XYZ file of C-alpha atoms in Angstrom:
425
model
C -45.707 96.350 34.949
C -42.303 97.604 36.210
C -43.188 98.030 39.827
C -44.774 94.671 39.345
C -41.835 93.172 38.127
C -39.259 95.473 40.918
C -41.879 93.853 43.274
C -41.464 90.202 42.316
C -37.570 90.967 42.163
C -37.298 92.255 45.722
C -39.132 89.236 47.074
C -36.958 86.952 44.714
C -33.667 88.455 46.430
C -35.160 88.456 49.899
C -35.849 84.651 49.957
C -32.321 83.756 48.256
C -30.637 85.342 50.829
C -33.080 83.705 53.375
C -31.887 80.346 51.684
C -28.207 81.772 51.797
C -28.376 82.255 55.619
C -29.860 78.743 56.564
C -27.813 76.999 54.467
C -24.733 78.843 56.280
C -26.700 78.982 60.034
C -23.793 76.553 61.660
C -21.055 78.936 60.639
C -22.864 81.981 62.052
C -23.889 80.509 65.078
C -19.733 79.589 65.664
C -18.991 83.069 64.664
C -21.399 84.327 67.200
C -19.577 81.957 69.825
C -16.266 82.661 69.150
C -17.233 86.396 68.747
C -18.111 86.578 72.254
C -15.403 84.653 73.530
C -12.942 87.004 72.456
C -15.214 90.052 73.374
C -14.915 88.576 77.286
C -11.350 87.573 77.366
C -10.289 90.803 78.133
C -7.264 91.535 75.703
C -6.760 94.695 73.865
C -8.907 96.440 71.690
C -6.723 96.533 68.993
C -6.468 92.838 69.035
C -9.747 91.855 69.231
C -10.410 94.101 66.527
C -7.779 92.094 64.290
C -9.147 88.188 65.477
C -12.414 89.587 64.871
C -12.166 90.576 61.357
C -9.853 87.069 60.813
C -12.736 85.904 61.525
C -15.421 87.440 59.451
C -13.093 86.903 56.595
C -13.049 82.705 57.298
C -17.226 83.441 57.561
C -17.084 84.858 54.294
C -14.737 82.371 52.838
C -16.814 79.296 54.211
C -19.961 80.464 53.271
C -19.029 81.491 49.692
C -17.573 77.411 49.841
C -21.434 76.316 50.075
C -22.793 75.254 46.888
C -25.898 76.546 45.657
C -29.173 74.662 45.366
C -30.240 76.050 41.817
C -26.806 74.832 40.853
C -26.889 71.313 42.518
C -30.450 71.120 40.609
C -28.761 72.161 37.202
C -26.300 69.300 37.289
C -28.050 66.868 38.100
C -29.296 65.470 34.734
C -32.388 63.281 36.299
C -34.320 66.600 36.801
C -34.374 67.012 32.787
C -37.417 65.322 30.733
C -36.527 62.178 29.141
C -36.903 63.431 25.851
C -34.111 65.143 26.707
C -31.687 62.241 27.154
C -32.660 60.227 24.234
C -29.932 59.835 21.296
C -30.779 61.152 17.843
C -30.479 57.281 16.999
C -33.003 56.205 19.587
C -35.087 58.798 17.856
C -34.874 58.288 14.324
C -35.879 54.402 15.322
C -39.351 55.422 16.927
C -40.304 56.830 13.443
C -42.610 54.904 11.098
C -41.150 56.994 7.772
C -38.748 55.516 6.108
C -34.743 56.967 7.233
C -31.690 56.824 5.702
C -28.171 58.781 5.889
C -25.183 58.591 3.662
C -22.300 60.690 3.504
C -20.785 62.651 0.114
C -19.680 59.612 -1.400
C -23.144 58.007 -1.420
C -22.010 55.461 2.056
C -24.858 54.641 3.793
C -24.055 55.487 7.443
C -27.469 54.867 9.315
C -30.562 52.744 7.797
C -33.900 53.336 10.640
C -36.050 50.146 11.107
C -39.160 51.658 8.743
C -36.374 51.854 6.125
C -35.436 48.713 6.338
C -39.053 47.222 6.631
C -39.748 49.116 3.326
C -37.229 48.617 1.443
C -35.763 45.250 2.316
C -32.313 44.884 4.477
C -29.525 47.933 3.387
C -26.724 47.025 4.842
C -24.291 50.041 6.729
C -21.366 51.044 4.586
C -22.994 50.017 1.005
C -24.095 52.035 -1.614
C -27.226 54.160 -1.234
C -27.656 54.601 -5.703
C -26.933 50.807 -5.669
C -29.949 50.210 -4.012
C -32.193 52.997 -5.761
C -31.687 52.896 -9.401
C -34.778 55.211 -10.582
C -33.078 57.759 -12.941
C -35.135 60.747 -10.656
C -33.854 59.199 -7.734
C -30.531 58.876 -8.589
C -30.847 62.673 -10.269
C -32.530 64.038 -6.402
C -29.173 62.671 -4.534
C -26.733 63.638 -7.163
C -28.331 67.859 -7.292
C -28.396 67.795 -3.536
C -24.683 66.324 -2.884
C -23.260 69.005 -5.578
C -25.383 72.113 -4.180
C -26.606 71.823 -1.342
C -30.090 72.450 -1.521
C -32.648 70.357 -0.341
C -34.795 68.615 -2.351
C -37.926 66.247 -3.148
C -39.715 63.798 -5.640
C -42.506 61.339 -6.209
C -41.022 57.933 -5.350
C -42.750 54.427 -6.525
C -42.017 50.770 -5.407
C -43.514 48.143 -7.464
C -42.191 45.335 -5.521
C -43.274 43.358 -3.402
C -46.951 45.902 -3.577
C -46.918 48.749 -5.233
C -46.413 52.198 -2.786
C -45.572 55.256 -3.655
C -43.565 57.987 -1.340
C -42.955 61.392 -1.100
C -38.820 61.281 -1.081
C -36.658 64.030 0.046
C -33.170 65.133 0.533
C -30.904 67.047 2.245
C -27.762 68.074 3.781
C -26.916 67.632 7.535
C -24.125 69.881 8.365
C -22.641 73.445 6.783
C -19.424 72.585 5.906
C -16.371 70.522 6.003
C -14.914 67.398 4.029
C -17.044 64.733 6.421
C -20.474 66.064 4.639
C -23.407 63.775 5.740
C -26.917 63.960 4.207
C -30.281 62.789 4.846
C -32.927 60.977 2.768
C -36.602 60.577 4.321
C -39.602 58.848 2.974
C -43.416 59.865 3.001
C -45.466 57.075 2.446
C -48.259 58.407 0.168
C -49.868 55.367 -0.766
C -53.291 55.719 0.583
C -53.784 59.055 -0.742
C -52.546 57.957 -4.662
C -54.997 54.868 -4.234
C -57.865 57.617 -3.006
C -57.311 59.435 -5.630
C -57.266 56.762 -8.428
C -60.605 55.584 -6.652
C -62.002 59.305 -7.435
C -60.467 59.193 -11.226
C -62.163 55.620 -11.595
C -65.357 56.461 -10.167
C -65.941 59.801 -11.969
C -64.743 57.533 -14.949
C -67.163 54.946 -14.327
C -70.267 57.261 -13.004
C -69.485 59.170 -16.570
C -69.665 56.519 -18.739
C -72.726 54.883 -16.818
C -74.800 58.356 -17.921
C -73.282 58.638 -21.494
C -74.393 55.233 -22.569
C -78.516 55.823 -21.873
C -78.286 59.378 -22.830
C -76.422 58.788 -26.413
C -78.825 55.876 -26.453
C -82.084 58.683 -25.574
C -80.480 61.579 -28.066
C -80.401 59.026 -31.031
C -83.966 57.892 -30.625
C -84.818 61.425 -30.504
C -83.508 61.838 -33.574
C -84.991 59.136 -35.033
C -88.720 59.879 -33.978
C -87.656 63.434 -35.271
C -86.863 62.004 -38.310
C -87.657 58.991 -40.294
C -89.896 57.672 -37.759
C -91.602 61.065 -37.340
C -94.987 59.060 -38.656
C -94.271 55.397 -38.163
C -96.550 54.439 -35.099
C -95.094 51.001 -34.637
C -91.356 52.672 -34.600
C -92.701 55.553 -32.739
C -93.811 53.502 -29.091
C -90.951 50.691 -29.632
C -88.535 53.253 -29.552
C -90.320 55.309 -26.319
C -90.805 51.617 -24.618
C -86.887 52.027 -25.116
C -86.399 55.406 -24.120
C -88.169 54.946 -21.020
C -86.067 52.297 -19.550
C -82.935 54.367 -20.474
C -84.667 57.033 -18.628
C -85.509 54.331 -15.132
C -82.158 53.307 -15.487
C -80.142 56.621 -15.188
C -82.775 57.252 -11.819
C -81.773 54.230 -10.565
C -78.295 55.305 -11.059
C -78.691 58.966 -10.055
C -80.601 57.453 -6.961
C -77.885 54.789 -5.673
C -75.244 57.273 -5.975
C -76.715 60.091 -4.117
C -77.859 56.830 -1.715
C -73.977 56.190 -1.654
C -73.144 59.961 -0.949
C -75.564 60.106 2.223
C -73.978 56.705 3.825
C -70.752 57.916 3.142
C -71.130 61.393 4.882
C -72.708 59.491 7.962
C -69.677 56.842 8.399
C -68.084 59.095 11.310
C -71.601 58.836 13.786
C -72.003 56.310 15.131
C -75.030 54.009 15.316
C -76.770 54.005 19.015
C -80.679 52.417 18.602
C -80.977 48.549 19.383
C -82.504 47.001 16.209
C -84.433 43.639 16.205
C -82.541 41.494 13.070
C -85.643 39.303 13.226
C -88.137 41.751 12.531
C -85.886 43.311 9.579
C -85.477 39.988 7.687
C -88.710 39.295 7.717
C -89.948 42.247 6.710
C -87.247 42.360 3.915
C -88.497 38.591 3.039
C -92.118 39.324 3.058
C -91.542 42.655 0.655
C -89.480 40.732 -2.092
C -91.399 37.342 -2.085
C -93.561 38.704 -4.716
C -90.426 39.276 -6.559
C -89.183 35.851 -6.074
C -92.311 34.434 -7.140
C -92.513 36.262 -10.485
C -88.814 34.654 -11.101
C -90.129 30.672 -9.816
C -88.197 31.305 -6.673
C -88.870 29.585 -2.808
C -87.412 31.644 -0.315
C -86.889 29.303 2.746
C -86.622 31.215 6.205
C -84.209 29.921 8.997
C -84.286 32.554 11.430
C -84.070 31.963 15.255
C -87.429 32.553 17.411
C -87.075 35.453 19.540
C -85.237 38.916 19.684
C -81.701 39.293 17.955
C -81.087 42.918 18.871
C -77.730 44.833 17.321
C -76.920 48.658 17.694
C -77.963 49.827 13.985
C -79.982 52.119 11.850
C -83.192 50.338 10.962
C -83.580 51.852 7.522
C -79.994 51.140 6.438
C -79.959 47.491 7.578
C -83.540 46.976 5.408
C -81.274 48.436 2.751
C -78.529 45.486 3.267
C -80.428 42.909 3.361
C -82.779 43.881 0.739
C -79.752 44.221 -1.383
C -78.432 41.129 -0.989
C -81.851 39.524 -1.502
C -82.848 40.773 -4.242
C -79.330 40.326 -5.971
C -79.873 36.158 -4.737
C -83.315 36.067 -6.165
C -82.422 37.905 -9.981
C -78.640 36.437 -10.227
C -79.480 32.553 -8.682
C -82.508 31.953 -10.557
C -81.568 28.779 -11.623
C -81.157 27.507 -8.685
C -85.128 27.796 -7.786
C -84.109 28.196 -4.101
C -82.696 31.188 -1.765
C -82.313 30.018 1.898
C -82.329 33.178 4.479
C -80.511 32.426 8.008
C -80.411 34.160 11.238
C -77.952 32.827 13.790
C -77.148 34.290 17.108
C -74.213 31.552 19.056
C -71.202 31.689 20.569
C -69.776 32.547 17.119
C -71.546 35.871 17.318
C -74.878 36.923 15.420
C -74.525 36.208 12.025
C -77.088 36.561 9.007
C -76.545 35.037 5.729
C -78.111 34.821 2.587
C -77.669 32.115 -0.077
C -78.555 31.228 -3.592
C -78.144 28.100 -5.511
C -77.415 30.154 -9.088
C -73.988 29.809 -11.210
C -71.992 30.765 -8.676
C -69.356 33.251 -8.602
C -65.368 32.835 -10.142
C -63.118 33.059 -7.514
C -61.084 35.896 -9.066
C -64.086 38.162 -9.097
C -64.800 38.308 -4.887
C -62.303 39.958 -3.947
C -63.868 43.245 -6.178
C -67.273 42.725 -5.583
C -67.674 45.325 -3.472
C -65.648 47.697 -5.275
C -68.099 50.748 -7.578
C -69.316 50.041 -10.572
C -67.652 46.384 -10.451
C -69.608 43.739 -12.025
C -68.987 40.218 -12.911
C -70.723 40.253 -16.036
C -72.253 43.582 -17.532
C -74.607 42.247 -19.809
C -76.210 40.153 -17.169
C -76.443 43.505 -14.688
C -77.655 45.460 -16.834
C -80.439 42.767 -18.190
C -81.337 42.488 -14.779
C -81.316 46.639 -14.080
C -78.140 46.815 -11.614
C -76.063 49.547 -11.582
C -73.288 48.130 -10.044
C -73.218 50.061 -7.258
C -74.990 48.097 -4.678
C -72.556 45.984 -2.974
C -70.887 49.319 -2.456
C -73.789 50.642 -0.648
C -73.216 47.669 1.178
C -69.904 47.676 2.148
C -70.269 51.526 3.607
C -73.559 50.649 5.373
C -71.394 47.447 7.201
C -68.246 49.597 8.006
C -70.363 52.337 9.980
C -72.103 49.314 11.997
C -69.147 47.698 12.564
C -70.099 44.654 10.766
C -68.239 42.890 7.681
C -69.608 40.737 4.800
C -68.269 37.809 3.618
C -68.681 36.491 0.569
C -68.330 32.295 -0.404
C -68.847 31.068 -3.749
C -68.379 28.141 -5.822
C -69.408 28.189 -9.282
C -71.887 25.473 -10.122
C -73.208 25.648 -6.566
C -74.168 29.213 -5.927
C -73.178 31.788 -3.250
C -73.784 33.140 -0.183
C -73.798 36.565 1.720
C -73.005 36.546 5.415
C -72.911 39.502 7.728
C -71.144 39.107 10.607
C -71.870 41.788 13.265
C -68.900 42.480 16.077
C -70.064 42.308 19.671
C -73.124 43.861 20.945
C -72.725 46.063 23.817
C -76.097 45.541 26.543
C -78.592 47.732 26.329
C -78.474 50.448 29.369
């Protein structure tokens, strides 16, 4: 490695002083010129000796006057990156977390636009605890400004929306009377609202399994007991315990349905599926259904091939979702229309009922676990309230969206509407 590096070094001072003597090859070549002309004039030796080293000495002098290139480069500031010529201002703007810094008497000095968006206009030169009045917040500026040391908290807005942040502060500079501190924001929103999604589900998905199992262990109890020899008791209570049983498969079922879709939503679909062919089949399957309940099911579906990129299975799924939920929840309105359309508009498949209807305060959940409109009716009619779910994840990975209308008195309808279909190579 060292006679590598001696190497490199060698070749490093050979080409410098290459540079060195073409940057000073005009001087030379008048040295040279005048050299000789005082060689061939013919005075003494002892004065051409003396002109001669005058005159290396101006050589010297004028050459050492030539600036250097790697110096030129260094000061010339356009040769840096441009990172390196922004402002610490110009910076702190580009940032989507919230910025703010105030000196030690609380002054707000510098407010970033994120701050500003998120907390509504703070004006320079006010107050910073004027504006944040939590007791922890006000505590977090207070510790840092008397010792120093930075530090955080969990930090909640409940107006306009509710967000939460990860706050945190801490001091600029070492030392000095003009101390300046800063106070960031992590938004942390999404990952509170995940997490109160997990609490609720395991909530919900809990109390879904208690209810038919306290409802199986009793009636074991009872056939253990006073109904040990009453056969009339005896197969009501099995006729009972059987459907508690079907209904915690159907739940197990749907939620390990729910698990698969949602382990899947990062692949993408890639195989061209015929929408025709799948409503049909999904209409022909649950007719006998809708006949049972006194239902028509009316078919408007354009002729010919409406292809989509999908998964065949998980669009049956869809659509036999929302046709069975039409059929059992819009009985009364005898009818259930099923539409294909494929215009200008995009291809769009929809799915109404002429039933109660849904309140308009209730859409906006639907899709949301374990969400029903009214739980007596679900369960009656053996949901588990976890199939517009299934829905909703099946739609997001094929980059479609349903869209729910619903007026109560006059029924409801399910539309998906899929995004543009890329041709088929």
């Amino acid at each position: 490695m060292s006679i590598f590096g001696s190497g490199q070094e060698s070749r490093g001072l050979r080409q410098r002083a290459m540079q060195r003597i073409i940057r000073a090859r005009y001087i030379l070549g008048a040295a040279a010129f005048l050299t000789a002309l005082v060689l061939n004039s013919g005075v003494s030796l002892w004065l051409s000796f003396a002109i001669l080293m005058l005159l290396l000495l101006g050589v010297v002098a004028l050459s050492a006057s030539i600036p250097r290139s790697d110096d030129t480069n260094r000061a010339q500031p356009d040769s840096d990156p441009a990172v390196f010529r922004l402002s610490g201002q110009q910076l702190a703007a580009q940032l989507p977390d919230p910025l703010i810094i105030f000196d030690h008497e609380g002054t707000i000095l510098y407010v970033n636009p994120a701050a500003n968006g998120a907390f509504g206009p703070l004006a320079r030169g006010g107050t910073l605890l004027l504006h944040f009045r939590a007791p922890e917040m006000q505590t977090l500026v207070q510790s840092v400004m008397s010792d120093a040391q930075a530090g955080s908290i969990d930090y909640s807005e409940r107006v306009p929306v509710e967000r939460w942040y990860r706050a945190t502060v801490l001091r600029l500079d070492q030392g000095g009377s003009d101390r300046q501190y800063l106070l960031s924001f992590r938004d942390l929103t999404e990952a509170h609202r995940l997490e109160r999604m997990r609490s609720d589900f395991i909530a919900n998905a809990s109390h879904e399994l208690r209810t038919p199992l306290a409802s199986l262990s009793g009636f074991i109890e009872t056939l253990r007991g006073p109904a040990r020899n009453d056969a009339v008791a005896r197969d009501n209570f099995l006729e009972i315990m059987q459907k508690q049983a079907e209904r915690m498969a159907r739940l197990i079922d749907d939620l390990l349905s729910l698990s698969r879709i949602e382990m899947k939503a990062h692949i993408a679909v890639k195989d061209q599926v015929d929408l025709t062919i799948v409503l049909n089949h999904v209409v022909d399957t649950l007719r006998p259904l809708a006949t049972n309940l006194d239902i028509e099911i009316e078919r408007h579906i354009d002729p010919g091939p409406v292809m989509v990129l999908g998964d065949r299975d998980e669009l049956t799924q869809v659509f036999q979702n929302l046709l069975e939920n039409a059929c059992k929840y819009g009985q009364s309105g005898k009818k259930v229309v099923v539409e294909l359309k494929n215009n200008g508009e995009g291809i769009k498949a929809t799915i109404q009922d002429f039933g109660p209807g849904i309140p308009e305060e209730h859409i906006p959940r639907l899709t949301e676990r374990f969400y029903r409109v009214n739980i007596e009716t679900s369960r009656a009619q053996k949901g588990t309230g976890l199939g517009l779910a299934i829905v909703k994840h099946i739609l997001t990975r094929h980059r479609a969206r349903l869209v729910v209308r619903s007026r109560v008195g006059e029924g409801s309808s399910f539309t998906v509407a899929f995004g543009p279909q890329k041709a088929k190579a």
